[in-house]
PDB file of C-alpha atoms in Angstrom:
ATOM      1  CA  ARG O   1     -14.317  -2.979 -25.990  1.00 41.00           C
ATOM      2  CA  ASP O   2     -12.894  -6.150 -24.345  1.00 42.00           C
ATOM      3  CA  ALA O   3     -14.847  -7.021 -21.267  1.00 42.00           C
ATOM      4  CA  SER O   4     -11.927  -9.119 -19.897  1.00 40.00           C
ATOM      5  CA  ALA O   5      -9.825  -5.942 -19.749  1.00 40.00           C
ATOM      6  CA  THR O   6     -11.960  -4.661 -16.849  1.00 37.00           C
ATOM      7  CA  ALA O   7     -12.608  -8.028 -15.161  1.00 39.00           C
ATOM      8  CA  THR O   8     -11.656  -8.367 -11.568  1.00 36.00           C
ATOM      9  CA  PRO O   9      -8.746 -10.783 -11.117  1.00 37.00           C
ATOM     10  CA  GLU O  10      -9.495 -13.886  -9.048  1.00 39.00           C
ATOM     11  CA  PRO O  11      -8.128 -13.519  -5.470  1.00 37.00           C
ATOM     12  CA  SER O  12      -4.821 -15.277  -4.800  1.00 37.00           C
ATOM     13  CA  SER O  13      -3.791 -17.084  -1.831  1.00 36.00           C
ATOM     14  CA  ALA O  14      -0.374 -15.472  -1.988  1.00 35.00           C
ATOM     15  CA  PRO O  15       0.106 -12.285   0.150  1.00 33.00           C
ATOM     16  CA  SER O  16       0.331  -9.169  -1.882  1.00 31.00           C
ATOM     17  CA  LEU O  17       2.515  -6.119  -0.959  1.00 34.00           C
ATOM     18  CA  SER O  18       0.492  -3.728  -3.010  1.00 34.00           C
ATOM     19  CA  PRO O  19      -2.873  -2.541  -1.778  1.00 37.00           C
ATOM     20  CA  SER O  20      -6.125  -3.848  -3.055  1.00 39.00           C
ATOM     21  CA  PRO O  21      -8.357  -1.538  -4.873  1.00 40.00           C
ATOM     22  CA  ALA O  22     -10.362  -0.976  -1.690  1.00 44.00           C
ATOM     23  CA  GLU O  23      -7.083   0.213  -0.032  1.00 66.00           C
ATOM     24  CA  GLY O  24      -5.074   3.406  -0.492  1.00 80.00           C
ATOM     25  CA  VAL O  25      -5.901   6.664  -2.258  1.00 89.00           C
ATOM     26  CA  GLY O  26      -6.304   7.118  -5.929  1.00 91.00           C
ATOM     27  CA  ILE O  27      -6.680   9.888  -8.428  1.00 92.00           C
ATOM     28  CA  GLY O  28     -10.213  11.389  -8.285  1.00 93.00           C
ATOM     29  CA  GLN O  29     -10.733  10.124  -4.792  1.00 93.00           C
ATOM     30  CA  ARG O  30     -11.245  12.361  -1.652  1.00 93.00           C
ATOM     31  CA  ALA O  31      -7.949  12.472   0.310  1.00 93.00           C
ATOM     32  CA  PRO O  32      -8.368  11.174   3.766  1.00 93.00           C
ATOM     33  CA  ASP O  33      -7.209  13.549   6.659  1.00 93.00           C
ATOM     34  CA  PHE O  34      -4.736  12.465   8.964  1.00 94.00           C
ATOM     35  CA  GLU O  35      -2.758  13.660  11.951  1.00 94.00           C
ATOM     36  CA  VAL O  36       0.944  13.380  12.395  1.00 94.00           C
ATOM     37  CA  THR O  37       3.549  14.523  14.981  1.00 94.00           C
ATOM     38  CA  LEU O  38       6.054  16.911  13.271  1.00 93.00           C
ATOM     39  CA  THR O  39       9.685  16.769  13.892  1.00 92.00           C
ATOM     40  CA  ASP O  40       9.411  19.672  16.185  1.00 91.00           C
ATOM     41  CA  GLY O  41       7.035  17.756  18.468  1.00 92.00           C
ATOM     42  CA  SER O  42       3.849  19.683  17.475  1.00 93.00           C
ATOM     43  CA  VAL O  43       0.873  17.940  15.948  1.00 94.00           C
ATOM     44  CA  MET O  44      -0.454  18.673  12.515  1.00 91.00           C
ATOM     45  CA  ASN O  45      -3.711  17.631  11.026  1.00 92.00           C
ATOM     46  CA  THR O  46      -4.307  17.916   7.243  1.00 92.00           C
ATOM     47  CA  SER O  47      -7.886  18.905   7.913  1.00 90.00           C
ATOM     48  CA  ASP O  48      -6.418  22.263   9.158  1.00 87.00           C
ATOM     49  CA  PHE O  49      -5.284  23.429   5.727  1.00 86.00           C
ATOM     50  CA  GLU O  50      -7.398  25.033   3.126  1.00 85.00           C
ATOM     51  CA  GLY O  51      -6.251  25.009  -0.484  1.00 86.00           C
ATOM     52  CA  PRO O  52      -4.038  22.681  -2.377  1.00 95.00           C
ATOM     53  CA  LEU O  53      -1.669  20.208  -0.579  1.00 95.00           C
ATOM     54  CA  TRP O  54       1.400  18.389  -1.924  1.00 96.00           C
ATOM     55  CA  ILE O  55       2.031  15.305   0.286  1.00 96.00           C
ATOM     56  CA  ASN O  56       5.131  13.331   0.006  1.00 96.00           C
ATOM     57  CA  PHE O  57       5.671   9.960   1.693  1.00 97.00           C
ATOM     58  CA  MET O  58       9.401   9.403   2.133  1.00 96.00           C
ATOM     59  CA  ALA O  59      12.038   7.883   4.386  1.00 95.00           C
ATOM     60  CA  THR O  60      15.651   8.922   5.214  1.00 95.00           C
ATOM     61  CA  TRP O  61      17.193   5.678   3.788  1.00 94.00           C
ATOM     62  CA  CYS O  62      15.573   6.306   0.433  1.00 92.00           C
ATOM     63  CA  PRO O  63      18.158   7.797  -2.169  1.00 91.00           C
ATOM     64  CA  GLN O  64      15.407   9.279  -4.410  1.00 91.00           C
ATOM     65  CA  CYS O  65      13.784  11.045  -1.404  1.00 89.00           C
ATOM     66  CA  GLN O  66      17.137  12.743  -0.515  1.00 88.00           C
ATOM     67  CA  ASP O  67      17.498  13.723  -4.183  1.00 89.00           C
ATOM     68  CA  GLU O  68      13.883  15.205  -4.471  1.00 92.00           C
ATOM     69  CA  LEU O  69      14.023  17.227  -1.166  1.00 91.00           C
ATOM     70  CA  PRO O  70      16.246  20.147  -2.693  1.00 89.00           C
ATOM     71  CA  MET O  71      13.703  20.357  -5.704  1.00 91.00           C
ATOM     72  CA  MET O  72      10.726  20.339  -3.354  1.00 92.00           C
ATOM     73  CA  LYS O  73      12.325  23.140  -1.265  1.00 90.00           C
ATOM     74  CA  ARG O  74      12.784  25.286  -4.529  1.00 90.00           C
ATOM     75  CA  PHE O  75       9.221  24.631  -5.490  1.00 92.00           C
ATOM     76  CA  GLN O  76       8.014  25.447  -1.980  1.00 91.00           C
ATOM     77  CA  ARG O  77       9.650  28.998  -2.338  1.00 90.00           C
ATOM     78  CA  GLN O  78       7.755  29.410  -5.644  1.00 91.00           C
ATOM     79  CA  LEU O  79       4.474  28.182  -4.372  1.00 92.00           C
ATOM     80  CA  GLU O  80       4.438  30.238  -1.153  1.00 89.00           C
ATOM     81  CA  GLY O  81       0.724  31.086  -0.407  1.00 89.00           C
ATOM     82  CA  GLN O  82      -0.551  28.852  -3.315  1.00 93.00           C
ATOM     83  CA  MET O  83       0.127  25.353  -1.984  1.00 94.00           C
ATOM     84  CA  THR O  84       1.195  23.637   1.279  1.00 93.00           C
ATOM     85  CA  LEU O  85       3.866  21.062   1.022  1.00 94.00           C
ATOM     86  CA  LEU O  86       4.000  18.254   3.657  1.00 94.00           C
ATOM     87  CA  LEU O  87       6.530  15.478   3.982  1.00 95.00           C
ATOM     88  CA  VAL O  88       5.473  12.329   5.840  1.00 97.00           C
ATOM     89  CA  ASP O  89       8.440  10.114   6.951  1.00 96.00           C
ATOM     90  CA  VAL O  90       7.364   6.471   7.238  1.00 96.00           C
ATOM     91  CA  GLY O  91       8.539   4.071   9.924  1.00 95.00           C
ATOM     92  CA  GLU O  92      11.234   6.110  11.468  1.00 95.00           C
ATOM     93  CA  ASP O  93      11.730   7.990  14.801  1.00 93.00           C
ATOM     94  CA  ARG O  94      11.372  11.728  15.202  1.00 93.00           C
ATOM     95  CA  ASP O  95      15.072  12.234  16.065  1.00 93.00           C
ATOM     96  CA  THR O  96      16.328  10.326  13.087  1.00 94.00           C
ATOM     97  CA  VAL O  97      14.116  12.394  10.720  1.00 94.00           C
ATOM     98  CA  ARG O  98      14.819  15.682  12.374  1.00 93.00           C
ATOM     99  CA  SER O  99      18.575  15.302  11.983  1.00 93.00           C
ATOM    100  CA  PHE O 100      18.170  14.024   8.292  1.00 93.00           C
ATOM    101  CA  VAL O 101      16.198  17.108   7.241  1.00 91.00           C
ATOM    102  CA  ARG O 102      18.532  19.318   9.004  1.00 91.00           C
ATOM    103  CA  SER O 103      21.514  17.881   7.301  1.00 91.00           C
ATOM    104  CA  LEU O 104      19.830  18.731   3.866  1.00 88.00           C
ATOM    105  CA  ASP O 105      18.741  22.233   5.225  1.00 89.00           C
ATOM    106  CA  VAL O 106      15.012  21.467   4.456  1.00 86.00           C
ATOM    107  CA  ASP O 107      12.460  23.592   6.131  1.00 87.00           C
ATOM    108  CA  LEU O 108       9.514  21.851   4.928  1.00 89.00           C
ATOM    109  CA  PRO O 109       7.009  20.645   7.525  1.00 91.00           C
ATOM    110  CA  VAL O 110       7.844  16.926   8.259  1.00 94.00           C
ATOM    111  CA  GLY O 111       5.433  14.552  10.005  1.00 95.00           C
ATOM    112  CA  VAL O 112       6.565  11.193  11.315  1.00 96.00           C
ATOM    113  CA  ASP O 113       4.445   8.165  10.639  1.00 96.00           C
ATOM    114  CA  GLU O 114       6.488   5.792  12.991  1.00 93.00           C
ATOM    115  CA  ASP O 115       3.934   2.864  12.973  1.00 94.00           C
ATOM    116  CA  GLY O 116       2.908   3.203   9.258  1.00 93.00           C
ATOM    117  CA  THR O 117      -0.724   3.898  10.006  1.00 94.00           C
ATOM    118  CA  VAL O 118      -0.928   6.857   7.512  1.00 95.00           C
ATOM    119  CA  GLN O 119       1.111   4.952   4.910  1.00 94.00           C
ATOM    120  CA  ALA O 120      -1.243   2.023   5.021  1.00 93.00           C
ATOM    121  CA  GLN O 121      -4.275   4.342   4.985  1.00 94.00           C
ATOM    122  CA  TRP O 122      -3.049   6.133   1.852  1.00 95.00           C
ATOM    123  CA  GLY O 123      -1.573   2.879   0.186  1.00 93.00           C
ATOM    124  CA  ALA O 124       1.838   4.764  -0.017  1.00 93.00           C
ATOM    125  CA  TYR O 125       4.086   1.748  -0.068  1.00 89.00           C
ATOM    126  CA  ALA O 126       6.624   2.670  -2.791  1.00 90.00           C
ATOM    127  CA  LEU O 127       8.646   5.324  -1.571  1.00 93.00           C
ATOM    128  CA  PRO O 128       8.849   8.184  -2.406  1.00 95.00           C
ATOM    129  CA  VAL O 129       5.323   8.793  -3.484  1.00 96.00           C
ATOM    130  CA  HIS O 130       3.735  12.225  -4.003  1.00 96.00           C
ATOM    131  CA  PHE O 131       0.193  13.138  -3.894  1.00 97.00           C
ATOM    132  CA  TRP O 132      -1.316  16.524  -5.155  1.00 97.00           C
ATOM    133  CA  ILE O 133      -4.764  17.432  -3.621  1.00 96.00           C
ATOM    134  CA  ASP O 134      -6.810  20.299  -4.840  1.00 95.00           C
ATOM    135  CA  ALA O 135      -8.611  22.767  -2.715  1.00 93.00           C
ATOM    136  CA  ASP O 136     -11.746  20.587  -2.605  1.00 93.00           C
ATOM    137  CA  GLY O 137      -9.661  17.661  -1.032  1.00 93.00           C
ATOM    138  CA  ILE O 138      -9.564  15.527  -4.161  1.00 94.00           C
ATOM    139  CA  VAL O 139      -6.437  13.831  -5.306  1.00 95.00           C
ATOM    140  CA  GLN O 140      -5.539  15.067  -8.849  1.00 96.00           C
ATOM    141  CA  GLU O 141      -2.045  13.767  -9.423  1.00 95.00           C
ATOM    142  CA  ILE O 142       0.206  10.843  -7.853  1.00 95.00           C
ATOM    143  CA  VAL O 143       3.875  10.636  -8.921  1.00 95.00           C
ATOM    144  CA  TYR O 144       6.235   8.018  -7.792  1.00 92.00           C
ATOM    145  CA  GLY O 145       9.884   9.100  -7.108  1.00 86.00           C
ATOM    146  CA  GLY O 146      12.532   9.433  -9.605  1.00 85.00           C
ATOM    147  CA  ALA O 147      10.312  11.223 -12.155  1.00 90.00           C
ATOM    148  CA  PRO O 148      11.930  14.153 -14.002  1.00 90.00           C
ATOM    149  CA  PRO O 149      11.172  17.751 -12.665  1.00 90.00           C
ATOM    150  CA  GLU O 150       8.735  18.284 -15.612  1.00 92.00           C
ATOM    151  CA  ILE O 151       6.495  15.697 -14.277  1.00 94.00           C
ATOM    152  CA  PHE O 152       6.383  17.377 -10.862  1.00 94.00           C
ATOM    153  CA  ILE O 153       5.514  20.647 -12.617  1.00 94.00           C
ATOM    154  CA  GLN O 154       2.729  19.124 -14.454  1.00 94.00           C
ATOM    155  CA  ALA O 155       1.402  17.720 -11.284  1.00 95.00           C
ATOM    156  CA  ILE O 156       1.708  21.086  -9.495  1.00 95.00           C
ATOM    157  CA  THR O 157      -0.165  22.797 -12.336  1.00 94.00           C
ATOM    158  CA  ALA O 158      -3.076  20.267 -12.112  1.00 94.00           C
ATOM    159  CA  VAL O 159      -3.910  21.896  -8.772  1.00 94.00           C
ATOM    160  CA  VAL O 160      -2.327  25.334  -9.176  1.00 94.00           C
ATOM    161  CA  PRO O 161      -2.757  26.147 -12.808  1.00 92.00           C
ATOM    162  CA  GLU O 162      -1.332  29.626 -12.660  1.00 89.00           C
ATOM    163  CA  PHE O 163       2.001  28.034 -11.413  1.00 87.00           C
ATOM    164  CA  SER O 164       5.074  28.604 -13.582  1.00 81.00           C
ATOM    165  CA  ALA O 165       8.254  27.112 -12.518  1.00 74.00           C
ATOM    166  CA  GLU O 166      11.029  29.494 -12.395  1.00 67.00           C
ATOM    167  CA  GLU O 167      14.456  28.291 -13.557  1.00 52.00           C
ATOM    168  CA  THR O 168      16.544  27.953 -10.445  1.00 48.00           C
ATOM    169  CA  PRO O 169      20.011  26.782 -10.332  1.00 40.00           C
ATOM    170  CA  GLU O 170      20.648  23.435  -8.814  1.00 47.00           C
ATOM    171  CA  PRO O 171      22.167  23.991  -5.252  1.00 43.00           C
TER     172      PRO O 171
END
């Protein structure tokens, strides 16, 4: 085993856009709770949920986010009662986000992280990014947007082993 492969790189004076290892959320770590205002104006706290969570950080301007929402909607129907899906829009206002999800006929809960506080806490800088959290609050999978549906199915089954994706036609 090469010790240099695990050595910590020297700090750079150049600013970094990616989180340091001390920032963000990784696989095997406890997912931090957060509170966001939903597009309907109600407040949601992730600590209120028991059981597996699928949290997707997204934005209305992101083409992959738009492409993935119909897939997530189909998975939500199949996961009813087994996993809670939550979208967290980053850096946009509630009215913009509300009209966006309505235009796509998406009925998933959507929280608004206008100032990016939750995004920074989770290290969710590349959008979209999806986190699957098991019933014990531990992150089991992280998938960046643009992955094929099979990757999403693998991530879901990491926290809901009995899940079997039904073939559903594209909208």
